[in-house]
Structures are given as structure tokens and as C-alpha cells.
Amino acid sequence: MVAQTIATCAPSARPCLATRGLGSPPRSRNSAWLLLLLGLTVFYTEANSSESLPLDITQTELSDRTMEAKHLQSMFELIDFGFFNETKIQEIVKGVSEMNVPIYRANRKLVATKNGGLENSSPLVFNPSWNREGPRVQGMRFKYPSVSGVKLPRDEKDIAFMSVLELGELIKTRQITSKELVRIYLKQLKRYNHVLEAVVTYTEELAYKQAKEADDLLSQGTYLGPLHGIPYGLKDIVAVPGYKTTWGSTSFKDQVLDFEAWVYKRLKASGAVLVAKLVTGSLAYDDIWFGGRTRNPWNIEEFSTGSSAGPAASTSAGMVPFAIGSETAGSMTYPAARCGITALRPTFGSVGRTGVMSISESLDKLGPFCRTAADCAVILDIIKGKDPDDPSSRNIAFEDPFSVDITKLTVGYTKDADMKVVEVLGSKGVNMVPFELNYTVDSVQGILNFTMDVDMLAHFDEWQRTGQDDLYEAQDQWPVELRRTRVVTAVDYIQAQRARGKLIREVEKSFTVDAFVGNVTDWEKVCMGNLVGLPVLVIPTGFKNISDPPTNSCRRRTTTNAGIYAPPERDHIALALGMAYQSVTDAHRKQPPIDDLGPEDSIPNPPRALIPPRKLHL
């Protein structure tokens, strides 16, 4: 999700739906109207059928039934079913009561008693591949680049801002231990978390245990690779046994899932060391969570935007060298851009999602936040692969981004692209050409919302039906969206998926370049890219002064950034171009001021830097 203006609310006085006696007839036309509106149940007696009325019916009873018919007609018009006449509506009402409602309840009992989509995944699987000749076979794992000659900095803060590959070299050459790195990063996390509100849980005991194991292995001559002994953070939608997995939500803030998420297993096997569970916006929506709202290290008057707020802010602030986040619709791209950090939203299906809270099984993706594109390449190589319990995951052939000859690539740039990136890549020998991705589908944002919201409600059906949405941290976000979603019909959801298929075919036909550079926070591109399953690499490109700085010496900055988009399964192309750009620039190396604001600069309370709400354009 993307940024919304902050909203706070007390729990509503609305009674819990579970206490309403859904199995009994409504007591009035108003309650019948409400039940139909919410799509929860419809219950009308045979008296409401199209059969002839009794001879002794009173004028009052006739008036009541006329009003009921009008209410039903209004409700059908609400979901664009105004083409049914009164006789057909009464027939539908009878059929819904006798057939549909029992099926609703039976299916809920089977699969919707638990929230979060951790069990009973859909057998309908989205595959974004454009390869019509069958799956490409994954070759041997590529060799990571050498970063020999790296020396241990004297200042611990400089250590904290080193790349994963640099830290890996320090570990490998025994200039520092994993235990020492854990101490440094825990110190950074605790030093800045009160400012940024980016950490949910410190996994300190686990971190020192895993660090000792990594150090012991190295002393015995076993080196697991570039993540051996490297600290990192996980977005708090990823299950780790023995620790809370809160999903950022008041409703689940004490939840412990005692099993290992697939991505956590992959990282643990690589020798990486978990130091913290990082903030997710509540139920993976925006940057508001039960403990506060995560801020941007480059300008702490601003919030970080996007639900991968903790991973983005923590990586940007040198609190972890890398973190795993997720995206359904902008949850990686927005906070990475805002916080001035490199991040890869990979091809859909690249990384298994078992043990991860689900919004949409055809949109959710896991990916890394890092200092560099090279780090993103290494981490994707380690966490990718087929998860046996995630039907959407695949063994996608991830080609070696370090061996791509970029001079053989034709790369487009859109009208909203950062021209600095265009110029730098052109100077490196890339054939840069003007480009626009053309398609006729004009309801992209609406398709994204139908897909995301219906899938989300299926995973949090019980949460809504029992009134837990009244406790949600920002009532203008999921509660409003999911209440509206109750009246999205199955037919219209399928029509949205057919329109999505049309979009995918048109984007594939129009994608005539190897990659393109464009705005990474444009909402249309966010929706299109997620619906199609495109990978995109977010790279910081520079900085500019904040709006209305309090002094000329203000250290706070607004970051500038770009997105490098590639076709599905061509993540290595975007990464190769990102590495080429970063090889001759240094924006990704800069350290944010966080709370070191300088003289005569203070943050107003409340902040002046309000973030506009997401706008939906149909």
C-alpha cells in the first residue's frame, strides 16, 4: 500500500457482528437492508416471494412490502444490478436464502476461521512468465564478485553503513566476528528506534546464538557464503518461532507463530543472523502500526510511507545492512524511494511465502532492501526458489547479473525518468532510447484494487465479521476498503482478472526494450507493474533541499530516485543496470542525518510535512 494521511480513532461503538444472531430473521427492513449491503446473509420469508398476496392483506402490510421491494431494488442498483425487475429480484432473494447463504457459511467454517491466509491457499495460481517455450532451467549458482582489499573502519558507524559484500569480506578474512557485528547493529537499532519507530521486536538472544554458531563454523574452516554471520531484519509479517509476529496490528500484537517461514529458513541456512523484527504497517497497509508511525531517516518530519516501513527506514539508517520486505502494491517501492535506499521487487513467484501474512496470493512478493544493487542480487540468489507449500512460487532461472554485457542492451527511458540515470547508463555504453509502455486498458488502478481487496478480505474474513476492524489503527484504510469489498460480486472480480489478462498481453507486446528507466512511485506504474508481475529495482540518485527548510544549513534532505523495470524473469537485467549506475555514483553511499539536525533546526509537533492520501483514478 502507499501513504495516507495519518488517522487515529478510538474503537467504534458498533456492535460485534458475531453477536447479532446472523442465523435469525432480521427484525426490520433496516436490518435486512444492512445485511444485504454487507453481503453477510439475506433472509426473507416466503411472503416476500412473487406469489399472489392473501385476500385479507391490510393496506399497511402492502405498504411495508412495497417499501421492502424498493429497498431491494436500491441494493441491487448499488452493485450495478439495476437490470433485474422486481419478479427476478424476489426470485434471487429466495435463492440466496436457500442456496447461497448455507454455502457461504459452510466454506467459512472450512477455511475462514483463521486470519492471515497462512493456510488453505487457492489452487488458482498466477504465473507472470512471458516464456511460451516452457520454463528455463536454472543453471549453476553464479560466482559473486570479489571485494578483496576491504579494511575494517575505525568508526563503528562507518561499519554499520558498509554493504553486505564488504561486511562478508570482513567476516571471511576474520577482521571482525559475527558477534561483534551483532553488537554494533543492536546498538544502532536501540539508538535510533525511539526516533524512527522502525522496530517491533529485538531478537537479541537469537542473534547472539546464531552469531556464535557462525563464528564457530568459521573457526572450524566452514564458510557458508556472503551472508555468513551478517545481521539482518525481517518485516514483521514473517513468522519466526519463539517471537511475536504481530502483523503490525493491535488485533494480533501478542500473536506467536511457532514455525519458520520459508524465507527465514533460507536465510538461516545461509548463515545470516536475525537481529530484529521490523515494522510493518498494520496488516501490511501503509506505515501506521500499533506502536506508532515509522519516520524517514533523511527527514524525520516525514513518515516513511508504505508497509515495508521498518525494513526501509532501518536499512537507510544503518540499523541493519539489509532487510526483507514485501510488496503487494507499492509497499517496497514507496518506502525505498522515500528513505533513499536500494530495493528489488522481484518477479512474482521468485520467493516462497509460506509463513508470511498474505494479502493477495497473486500479488504478494518478498524482496530485499540493501545499500547496493549488488547486495540485492546476492540476497535474491539466496532466498529465491520453489517453496513446496507455496503454489505460486517457482524455480525461476535467475541469470548472473554480474556477467551481463550492458553494451548489448537497449534500454528505454520514459518522460518521467531521472535523466541523470539515462546519461550515466549512456556513458557506460548502453543504448538508451525514448520509450513509453502503451496499453489500452484504462482501469488498471481499479483492477488492482478489486484484486487486492477481495483477496485480502478472503484472508481476513473472520476479522471483519467479528468486528475486529473497529480496533484498526487507521479507520480510513483497510476497514473502509474491506467493508466496500463485501459487495464486489464474484462475476465482477472475474471480469477484473480477465481485464488483467488483457493488460498483461498488451504490456508484453509493448515491452520492446530490454528494460526501461522510469518513475518508481507513479501510482499507475505501481499498479501496472504489480498486476503484470514485473521486477523493478529502486535506486537512489541524489538529494535536494526539503521544502521550506528552517535554515540554510538544514541537514535534512528529500531523496531523488529512479526505477529500472525489466520483463518478468529478467531481474538480472535490472540489477546489472543498477550496478553499472552505482559503480560511478555515490548517492547510495550517503548517510542520513536521522536526528542529527544541526543548529537551529527542530521538528515541529505536529509535523508540517503531511503526506497526501492515495488517490484512485479509474
PDB file of C-alpha atoms in Angstrom, residues 197-306:
ATOM      1  CA  GLU A 197       9.759   3.810  15.370  1.00  0.00           C
ATOM      2  CA  ALA A 198      11.007   1.115  12.986  1.00  0.00           C
ATOM      3  CA  VAL A 199      11.447  -1.925  15.276  1.00  0.00           C
ATOM      4  CA  VAL A 200       8.735  -4.165  16.697  1.00  0.00           C
ATOM      5  CA  THR A 201      10.892  -6.800  18.425  1.00  0.00           C
ATOM      6  CA  TYR A 202      14.615  -7.164  19.104  1.00  0.00           C
ATOM      7  CA  THR A 203      15.663 -10.795  18.607  1.00  0.00           C
ATOM      8  CA  GLU A 204      18.789 -10.282  20.711  1.00  0.00           C
ATOM      9  CA  GLU A 205      19.044 -13.724  22.283  1.00  0.00           C
ATOM     10  CA  LEU A 206      18.537 -15.459  18.951  1.00  0.00           C
ATOM     11  CA  ALA A 207      21.002 -13.102  17.253  1.00  0.00           C
ATOM     12  CA  TYR A 208      23.863 -13.857  19.634  1.00  0.00           C
ATOM     13  CA  LYS A 209      23.098 -17.580  19.392  1.00  0.00           C
ATOM     14  CA  GLN A 210      23.191 -17.512  15.594  1.00  0.00           C
ATOM     15  CA  ALA A 211      26.301 -15.294  15.614  1.00  0.00           C
ATOM     16  CA  LYS A 212      28.140 -17.773  17.849  1.00  0.00           C
ATOM     17  CA  GLU A 213      27.204 -20.606  15.513  1.00  0.00           C
ATOM     18  CA  ALA A 214      28.519 -18.615  12.540  1.00  0.00           C
ATOM     19  CA  ASP A 215      31.779 -17.751  14.316  1.00  0.00           C
ATOM     20  CA  ASP A 216      32.273 -21.345  15.438  1.00  0.00           C
ATOM     21  CA  LEU A 217      31.736 -22.646  11.903  1.00  0.00           C
ATOM     22  CA  LEU A 218      34.288 -20.204  10.505  1.00  0.00           C
ATOM     23  CA  SER A 219      36.844 -21.169  13.158  1.00  0.00           C
ATOM     24  CA  GLN A 220      36.367 -24.782  12.029  1.00  0.00           C
ATOM     25  CA  GLY A 221      37.052 -23.822   8.414  1.00  0.00           C
ATOM     26  CA  THR A 222      33.445 -23.746   7.157  1.00  0.00           C
ATOM     27  CA  TYR A 223      32.367 -20.606   5.301  1.00  0.00           C
ATOM     28  CA  LEU A 224      28.734 -20.560   4.153  1.00  0.00           C
ATOM     29  CA  GLY A 225      28.990 -17.675   1.720  1.00  0.00           C
ATOM     30  CA  PRO A 226      28.495 -13.903   1.600  1.00  0.00           C
ATOM     31  CA  LEU A 227      25.734 -13.859   4.244  1.00  0.00           C
ATOM     32  CA  HIS A 228      27.747 -15.911   6.745  1.00  0.00           C
ATOM     33  CA  GLY A 229      27.387 -14.089  10.076  1.00  0.00           C
ATOM     34  CA  ILE A 230      25.701 -10.993   8.556  1.00  0.00           C
ATOM     35  CA  PRO A 231      22.942  -9.387  10.681  1.00  0.00           C
ATOM     36  CA  TYR A 232      19.611  -8.506   9.074  1.00  0.00           C
ATOM     37  CA  GLY A 233      15.966  -7.671   9.834  1.00  0.00           C
ATOM     38  CA  LEU A 234      12.639  -9.154   8.781  1.00  0.00           C
ATOM     39  CA  LYS A 235       9.373  -7.335   8.170  1.00  0.00           C
ATOM     40  CA  ASP A 236       7.061  -8.423  10.982  1.00  0.00           C
ATOM     41  CA  ILE A 237       4.716 -10.373   8.749  1.00  0.00           C
ATOM     42  CA  VAL A 238       7.302 -13.182   8.563  1.00  0.00           C
ATOM     43  CA  ALA A 239       6.983 -15.963  11.146  1.00  0.00           C
ATOM     44  CA  VAL A 240       9.947 -16.774  13.402  1.00  0.00           C
ATOM     45  CA  PRO A 241       9.368 -19.301  16.217  1.00  0.00           C
ATOM     46  CA  GLY A 242       9.686 -18.014  19.756  1.00  0.00           C
ATOM     47  CA  TYR A 243       8.986 -14.408  18.809  1.00  0.00           C
ATOM     48  CA  LYS A 244       5.827 -12.425  18.210  1.00  0.00           C
ATOM     49  CA  THR A 245       4.633 -11.971  14.656  1.00  0.00           C
ATOM     50  CA  THR A 246       2.311  -9.024  15.140  1.00  0.00           C
ATOM     51  CA  TRP A 247       1.450  -8.072  11.542  1.00  0.00           C
ATOM     52  CA  GLY A 248       1.683  -4.523  12.943  1.00  0.00           C
ATOM     53  CA  SER A 249      -1.866  -4.784  14.240  1.00  0.00           C
ATOM     54  CA  THR A 250      -3.487  -4.244  17.617  1.00  0.00           C
ATOM     55  CA  SER A 251      -5.620  -7.325  16.930  1.00  0.00           C
ATOM     56  CA  PHE A 252      -2.544  -9.556  16.589  1.00  0.00           C
ATOM     57  CA  LYS A 253       0.111  -7.781  18.683  1.00  0.00           C
ATOM     58  CA  ASP A 254       0.524 -10.786  21.026  1.00  0.00           C
ATOM     59  CA  GLN A 255       0.458 -13.438  18.293  1.00  0.00           C
ATOM     60  CA  VAL A 256       3.273 -16.027  18.266  1.00  0.00           C
ATOM     61  CA  LEU A 257       3.540 -18.324  15.248  1.00  0.00           C
ATOM     62  CA  ASP A 258       5.805 -21.175  16.283  1.00  0.00           C
ATOM     63  CA  PHE A 259       7.009 -22.232  12.863  1.00  0.00           C
ATOM     64  CA  GLU A 260       9.647 -20.984  10.472  1.00  0.00           C
ATOM     65  CA  ALA A 261       8.711 -19.018   7.387  1.00  0.00           C
ATOM     66  CA  TRP A 262      10.325 -20.375   4.242  1.00  0.00           C
ATOM     67  CA  VAL A 263      12.333 -17.195   3.610  1.00  0.00           C
ATOM     68  CA  TYR A 264      13.638 -17.265   7.191  1.00  0.00           C
ATOM     69  CA  LYS A 265      14.763 -20.863   6.680  1.00  0.00           C
ATOM     70  CA  ARG A 266      16.699 -19.857   3.545  1.00  0.00           C
ATOM     71  CA  LEU A 267      18.449 -17.008   5.302  1.00  0.00           C
ATOM     72  CA  LYS A 268      19.244 -19.096   8.362  1.00  0.00           C
ATOM     73  CA  ALA A 269      20.763 -21.807   6.167  1.00  0.00           C
ATOM     74  CA  SER A 270      22.990 -19.177   4.535  1.00  0.00           C
ATOM     75  CA  GLY A 271      24.405 -18.163   7.923  1.00  0.00           C
ATOM     76  CA  ALA A 272      22.589 -14.822   8.179  1.00  0.00           C
ATOM     77  CA  VAL A 273      21.797 -13.588  11.701  1.00  0.00           C
ATOM     78  CA  LEU A 274      18.376 -12.156  12.590  1.00  0.00           C
ATOM     79  CA  VAL A 275      18.645  -9.114  14.892  1.00  0.00           C
ATOM     80  CA  ALA A 276      15.121  -7.657  14.744  1.00  0.00           C
ATOM     81  CA  LYS A 277      11.538  -7.982  13.555  1.00  0.00           C
ATOM     82  CA  LEU A 278      10.911  -4.669  11.796  1.00  0.00           C
ATOM     83  CA  VAL A 279       7.768  -2.587  11.480  1.00  0.00           C
ATOM     84  CA  THR A 280       5.058  -3.415   9.039  1.00  0.00           C
ATOM     85  CA  GLY A 281       2.155  -1.067   8.670  1.00  0.00           C
ATOM     86  CA  SER A 282      -0.913  -2.578  10.294  1.00  0.00           C
ATOM     87  CA  LEU A 283      -1.914  -5.650   8.272  1.00  0.00           C
ATOM     88  CA  ALA A 284       0.666  -4.558   5.680  1.00  0.00           C
ATOM     89  CA  TYR A 285      -1.033  -1.249   4.825  1.00  0.00           C
ATOM     90  CA  ASP A 286       0.983   1.997   4.911  1.00  0.00           C
ATOM     91  CA  ASP A 287       3.363   2.990   7.744  1.00  0.00           C
ATOM     92  CA  ILE A 288       0.932   3.252  10.691  1.00  0.00           C
ATOM     93  CA  TRP A 289       1.155   0.385  13.182  1.00  0.00           C
ATOM     94  CA  PHE A 290       0.026  -0.337  16.719  1.00  0.00           C
ATOM     95  CA  GLY A 291       3.171   1.223  18.185  1.00  0.00           C
ATOM     96  CA  GLY A 292       3.228   4.460  16.199  1.00  0.00           C
ATOM     97  CA  ARG A 293       4.268   5.547  12.726  1.00  0.00           C
ATOM     98  CA  THR A 294       7.666   4.981  11.110  1.00  0.00           C
ATOM     99  CA  ARG A 295       9.703   8.003  10.024  1.00  0.00           C
ATOM    100  CA  ASN A 296      12.094   8.763   7.180  1.00  0.00           C
ATOM    101  CA  PRO A 297      15.785   8.900   8.295  1.00  0.00           C
ATOM    102  CA  TRP A 298      16.537  11.582   5.702  1.00  0.00           C
ATOM    103  CA  ASN A 299      13.826  13.861   7.073  1.00  0.00           C
ATOM    104  CA  ILE A 300      12.250  12.722  10.315  1.00  0.00           C
ATOM    105  CA  GLU A 301       9.469  15.258   9.902  1.00  0.00           C
ATOM    106  CA  GLU A 302       8.194  12.906   7.201  1.00  0.00           C
ATOM    107  CA  PHE A 303       6.858   9.393   7.542  1.00  0.00           C
ATOM    108  CA  SER A 304       8.361   6.566   5.533  1.00  0.00           C
ATOM    109  CA  THR A 305       5.232   5.572   3.556  1.00  0.00           C
ATOM    110  CA  GLY A 306       4.425   2.013   2.539  1.00  0.00           C
TER     111      GLY A 306
END
